[in-house]
XYZ file of C-alpha atoms in Angstrom:
371
model
C 7.693 1.605 3.306
C 6.246 1.197 -0.439
C 2.947 -0.451 -1.039
C 2.928 -2.028 -4.136
C -0.610 -1.464 -6.517
C -2.773 -4.594 -6.616
C -3.186 -5.663 -10.110
C -6.338 -5.650 -12.263
C -7.930 -9.402 -11.826
C -6.327 -9.489 -8.242
C -10.132 -10.516 -5.770
C -10.750 -6.594 -3.974
C -8.873 -4.251 -5.695
C -10.383 -1.213 -6.159
C -12.169 0.254 -9.068
C -14.009 3.860 -10.154
C -15.801 3.862 -13.190
C -16.303 8.047 -14.762
C -19.560 9.336 -16.647
C -20.468 12.661 -17.643
C -23.566 11.979 -20.353
C -26.219 10.237 -18.447
C -26.286 7.498 -21.064
C -22.517 7.088 -20.018
C -23.711 7.073 -16.775
C -26.692 4.527 -17.607
C -23.528 2.321 -19.176
C -21.626 2.877 -15.976
C -24.461 1.460 -13.257
C -24.466 -1.808 -15.666
C -20.833 -2.228 -15.580
C -21.544 -1.551 -11.280
C -24.143 -3.627 -10.756
C -21.061 -6.344 -12.622
C -18.671 -4.561 -10.712
C -20.535 -4.929 -7.302
C -17.336 -2.736 -5.219
C -16.627 -0.557 -7.867
C -17.674 3.239 -7.195
C -19.468 5.579 -9.646
C -18.213 9.305 -10.169
C -20.756 10.789 -12.030
C -21.883 14.674 -13.541
C -25.240 14.953 -11.863
C -27.627 18.292 -13.254
C -29.412 19.063 -10.762
C -31.671 18.178 -7.366
C -34.125 16.407 -9.814
C -30.785 14.213 -10.398
C -30.019 12.870 -7.200
C -27.177 10.319 -6.462
C -27.748 6.709 -5.868
C -26.296 4.999 -3.257
C -27.209 1.480 -4.328
C -24.773 2.088 -7.296
C -22.491 3.833 -4.846
C -22.398 7.323 -7.339
C -20.631 9.902 -6.365
C -20.498 13.420 -7.880
C -17.318 14.824 -9.225
C -14.669 16.621 -7.330
C -15.770 19.939 -7.026
C -17.725 19.420 -10.190
C -14.784 19.531 -12.546
C -14.272 16.118 -14.160
C -10.034 16.456 -14.457
C -9.560 17.359 -11.197
C -11.912 13.162 -10.379
C -9.530 11.538 -12.864
C -6.521 12.743 -11.337
C -7.253 11.908 -7.770
C -8.661 9.287 -8.473
C -5.243 8.454 -9.948
C -3.597 7.634 -6.976
C -6.802 6.180 -5.276
C -7.857 3.633 -7.054
C -6.272 0.069 -9.206
C -8.461 0.888 -12.416
C -10.135 3.284 -13.688
C -13.174 2.853 -16.161
C -13.995 6.184 -18.155
C -16.828 6.467 -20.188
C -16.323 10.254 -22.117
C -14.406 11.087 -25.530
C -10.248 10.373 -25.134
C -9.291 13.572 -24.921
C -10.939 14.350 -21.843
C -8.723 11.029 -20.150
C -5.479 11.678 -22.106
C -5.728 15.575 -20.655
C -7.287 14.219 -16.946
C -4.775 11.819 -16.506
C -0.932 12.931 -18.302
C -0.092 15.001 -15.730
C -0.288 12.071 -12.923
C 1.789 9.799 -15.184
C 4.634 8.120 -13.829
C 5.637 4.257 -15.176
C 3.790 1.061 -16.406
C 4.238 -0.449 -12.598
C 2.792 1.962 -11.140
C -0.055 3.434 -13.261
C -3.072 1.521 -12.728
C -5.094 0.249 -15.429
C -7.276 3.035 -17.753
C -9.792 1.254 -19.778
C -11.387 4.120 -22.224
C -15.444 3.301 -23.506
C -18.156 5.251 -25.977
C -21.101 6.053 -24.264
C -22.975 2.994 -26.404
C -20.781 0.588 -24.726
C -19.668 -0.296 -28.223
C -15.490 -0.497 -27.509
C -13.110 -0.921 -24.657
C -10.157 0.718 -25.095
C -7.039 -0.960 -22.925
C -5.571 2.718 -22.906
C -2.740 2.699 -19.679
C -1.121 -0.075 -18.212
C -1.840 -3.115 -20.129
C -0.020 -5.474 -18.911
C 1.741 -4.497 -15.762
C -2.186 -3.232 -13.960
C -3.733 -5.958 -16.421
C -5.778 -3.330 -18.507
C -5.650 -5.812 -21.465
C -7.015 -8.122 -19.737
C -9.628 -6.790 -18.496
C -10.972 -4.932 -20.954
C -11.185 -8.601 -22.698
C -13.380 -9.068 -19.636
C -15.328 -6.446 -19.493
C -16.349 -6.232 -23.818
C -17.691 -10.086 -23.723
C -19.819 -8.631 -20.101
C -20.977 -5.871 -22.337
C -20.957 -7.616 -25.801
C -18.403 -5.164 -26.903
C -15.153 -4.854 -28.988
C -12.014 -5.060 -27.070
C -9.640 -2.403 -28.665
C -5.318 -3.431 -27.941
C -2.646 -2.169 -28.784
C 0.054 -3.555 -27.569
C 1.920 -6.197 -30.433
C 2.842 -8.980 -27.921
C -0.924 -9.376 -27.314
C -2.057 -9.149 -30.753
C 0.649 -11.717 -32.331
C -0.271 -13.540 -29.220
C 2.449 -14.174 -28.120
C 3.465 -13.343 -24.030
C 5.446 -10.186 -22.778
C 8.485 -10.698 -21.078
C 6.287 -8.224 -17.874
C 3.455 -10.679 -18.017
C 5.411 -14.077 -18.149
C 7.098 -12.700 -14.894
C 3.527 -11.772 -13.504
C 1.891 -15.362 -14.539
C 4.874 -16.501 -12.071
C 5.109 -14.685 -9.620
C 8.373 -13.213 -10.519
C 10.397 -10.015 -10.383
C 13.688 -9.120 -12.876
C 16.153 -6.221 -12.902
C 16.165 -3.387 -15.111
C 12.725 -3.565 -15.717
C 12.124 -1.242 -18.480
C 14.925 -2.088 -20.355
C 14.398 -5.754 -20.273
C 10.886 -5.468 -21.290
C 12.052 -3.412 -24.112
C 13.918 -5.582 -25.184
C 12.543 -8.584 -25.220
C 8.789 -7.873 -26.006
C 10.405 -6.303 -29.619
C 11.603 -9.861 -30.266
C 9.125 -11.751 -29.522
C 5.524 -8.960 -31.256
C 9.150 -9.534 -34.687
C 7.878 -13.112 -33.855
C 11.418 -13.825 -33.121
C 11.718 -17.324 -30.393
C 12.679 -16.765 -27.054
C 14.590 -20.090 -25.651
C 13.591 -20.531 -21.621
C 14.681 -22.361 -18.402
C 11.946 -22.668 -15.298
C 14.564 -24.056 -12.998
C 11.986 -24.106 -10.257
C 9.332 -26.141 -12.532
C 6.940 -23.017 -11.249
C 3.247 -23.967 -13.147
C 3.390 -21.545 -16.047
C -0.505 -20.501 -17.475
C 0.890 -19.521 -20.451
C 4.237 -19.966 -22.631
C 3.223 -18.850 -25.980
C 5.952 -17.035 -28.077
C 8.984 -19.053 -26.053
C 10.880 -23.152 -26.260
C 10.710 -24.732 -22.739
C 14.186 -26.284 -22.425
C 13.489 -29.103 -19.779
C 17.062 -29.468 -18.804
C 19.987 -26.270 -18.786
C 20.892 -25.613 -22.793
C 23.878 -25.501 -23.488
C 25.327 -22.637 -24.834
C 25.114 -23.633 -28.460
C 21.615 -24.368 -28.097
C 20.803 -21.004 -27.972
C 22.491 -19.344 -30.616
C 19.183 -21.022 -32.487
C 16.966 -18.216 -30.924
C 16.769 -14.049 -30.241
C 17.172 -14.577 -26.279
C 17.188 -17.097 -23.400
C 14.928 -16.423 -19.878
C 16.314 -18.767 -17.158
C 13.662 -18.918 -14.162
C 16.202 -19.175 -10.886
C 16.468 -17.649 -7.470
C 20.068 -18.403 -8.239
C 22.801 -15.760 -8.216
C 25.335 -16.510 -10.294
C 22.795 -18.289 -12.757
C 23.149 -16.354 -16.129
C 27.317 -15.743 -15.435
C 28.534 -18.248 -17.667
C 25.408 -17.515 -20.585
C 26.776 -13.726 -20.349
C 30.535 -14.841 -21.026
C 30.498 -17.340 -23.959
C 27.752 -15.461 -25.642
C 27.444 -12.666 -27.726
C 27.441 -9.678 -25.732
C 24.165 -8.375 -27.524
C 22.999 -11.377 -26.941
C 19.133 -10.953 -25.171
C 19.961 -12.764 -21.669
C 17.243 -12.214 -18.964
C 16.996 -13.623 -15.200
C 13.544 -14.021 -13.159
C 13.144 -14.535 -9.695
C 10.228 -16.446 -8.102
C 8.911 -14.371 -5.053
C 7.998 -16.506 -3.210
C 10.604 -16.768 -0.278
C 10.308 -15.814 3.649
C 13.374 -14.437 5.758
C 13.174 -15.088 9.383
C 15.619 -13.415 11.835
C 16.382 -13.620 15.449
C 19.200 -11.269 16.304
C 20.948 -9.550 20.311
C 18.959 -6.494 22.006
C 19.931 -3.460 19.823
C 22.536 -4.761 17.197
C 23.822 -3.058 14.815
C 22.240 -2.329 11.428
C 25.433 -2.482 9.641
C 26.347 -5.936 11.714
C 22.712 -7.579 10.691
C 23.236 -6.297 7.058
C 27.118 -8.012 6.355
C 25.947 -10.944 8.292
C 22.509 -10.972 6.162
C 24.920 -10.909 2.192
C 27.102 -13.487 3.888
C 24.089 -15.913 4.296
C 22.850 -15.146 0.866
C 26.123 -15.644 -0.549
C 26.368 -19.278 1.263
C 22.866 -19.966 -0.478
C 23.538 -19.072 -3.793
C 19.987 -16.209 -2.780
C 18.718 -13.522 -4.838
C 17.235 -10.990 -2.633
C 14.738 -9.846 -3.947
C 13.256 -13.000 -4.482
C 12.416 -11.880 -0.816
C 8.437 -10.943 -0.018
C 8.255 -11.008 3.917
C 11.060 -10.510 7.673
C 9.214 -12.800 10.055
C 10.277 -13.110 13.981
C 9.450 -12.844 16.922
C 7.241 -10.038 18.295
C 9.641 -9.127 20.672
C 12.059 -7.754 18.234
C 9.301 -5.509 16.731
C 10.377 -2.147 17.856
C 14.479 -4.011 16.285
C 16.071 -0.344 13.957
C 18.515 -3.276 12.462
C 15.193 -5.850 11.293
C 12.945 -2.529 10.579
C 16.240 -1.102 8.613
C 16.858 -4.312 6.290
C 13.031 -4.487 5.298
C 13.124 -1.036 3.951
C 15.964 -1.486 2.487
C 14.711 -4.135 0.502
C 11.407 -3.047 0.384
C 9.249 -5.690 2.465
C 7.215 -5.962 5.007
C 9.062 -7.017 8.447
C 5.913 -8.967 10.565
C 6.070 -10.754 14.141
C 4.343 -13.866 16.057
C 4.425 -14.315 19.409
C 5.693 -16.423 21.585
C 3.018 -18.873 21.825
C 3.071 -19.179 17.797
C 6.580 -20.021 18.159
C 6.829 -22.413 20.834
C 4.833 -25.153 18.557
C 7.211 -25.699 16.375
C 10.515 -25.068 19.250
C 10.927 -28.725 18.729
C 11.382 -29.188 15.416
C 15.151 -27.312 15.102
C 18.081 -26.921 17.191
C 17.770 -24.099 20.037
C 19.734 -22.004 21.963
C 19.167 -22.035 26.060
C 20.450 -18.384 25.967
C 17.438 -17.215 23.710
C 15.281 -19.490 25.512
C 16.115 -18.054 28.744
C 15.891 -14.136 26.710
C 12.663 -14.420 24.577
C 10.875 -17.577 25.799
C 11.520 -19.790 22.873
C 14.834 -21.575 21.403
C 14.420 -20.923 18.526
C 13.707 -17.274 16.414
C 14.578 -17.150 12.893
C 13.701 -21.569 11.829
C 10.965 -21.239 13.512
C 8.829 -17.680 12.584
C 9.618 -18.867 9.058
C 8.000 -22.095 9.820
C 4.815 -20.530 11.277
C 4.674 -18.149 8.065
C 5.297 -20.949 5.998
C 3.793 -23.512 6.703
C 6.513 -25.797 7.628
C 8.134 -25.352 4.274
C 11.557 -24.033 6.068
C 14.441 -24.724 3.612
C 17.981 -23.891 5.298
C 19.882 -24.907 8.418
C 19.521 -21.400 11.241
C 22.382 -19.342 10.073
C 24.092 -17.709 13.329
C 27.171 -15.327 14.232
C 27.667 -11.707 15.595
C 24.211 -12.528 17.728
C 22.393 -12.412 14.386
C 20.089 -15.374 12.997
C 18.757 -16.571 10.213
C 16.436 -18.867 8.328
C 14.927 -18.989 4.631
C 11.634 -20.443 3.808
C 9.416 -20.844 0.387
C 5.934 -20.070 0.282
C 4.338 -23.662 -1.805
């Protein structure tokens, strides 16, 4: 199952610092002392120039910087490169995938006067980190992203700050970020009242805006987990009007099922469950169940189709919450606890269970939300 990269500012994120010259190596060590979990990759001259463990120094792979950059591009969440831009560009060019997969890449001169956000400025966090590192070094951050330079928040950064996802990411990011860079104002409705750190470039509506109100704005963003949240607007607004739905990725699905249930039966009932609750499945972060189901292929397949992890709890973990929810004597006799879907969600979220138990064809579901 695919694991997403951690964002640049996430605690514990991995960093590799690269330097070729001695002057660059001195600067790399200055940075490493402020980021003690970072690894240094440096070019040594001879035996009189040993690698120092206290700086977590490593030699270049096969003595080559280009090879080192390419290997580390796949291993680390951020790369700091103290060298000429041409070396870095030649090194990473064959490795580029997308702004959602590539690590943050920062470029510095040997004197530490400039910190350039070279790659993954928004989603990877390179812009934010370049600004932070420049402040640490007394340097000048160089940010070329249009929305950042205009002091407005790109759609991708709005979503990232709110813990949301949206599709299609590339198309909508380009459409909205161009409007924002041109200083067009975007209407925003925050249905779940998420805490938004910044909304620069957006006009917030406390209530759902009328279609006619939106004609005064260049686009409309709604934060909502509802399936049909934008249907009315799509029908009534001009076809080329910019619309985006940000879906909070804060939800957990509890699953129970009979042993050996068919994958299509489970998936079909999951679709019905989502329809009944008007819920977009991309808002899910995890599936949970009892540990007796950890090898249940239907649940594993559902988790893989949603690209989310599947985790389980022991009977003892779930018994603590059994009395809170209606249960089944048959399930109790089979797995040792009368309710699996709701108790699993309760355990995972700390009691924030949002739905009654769905039960059909030997399948049960419940939905919860992280607070």
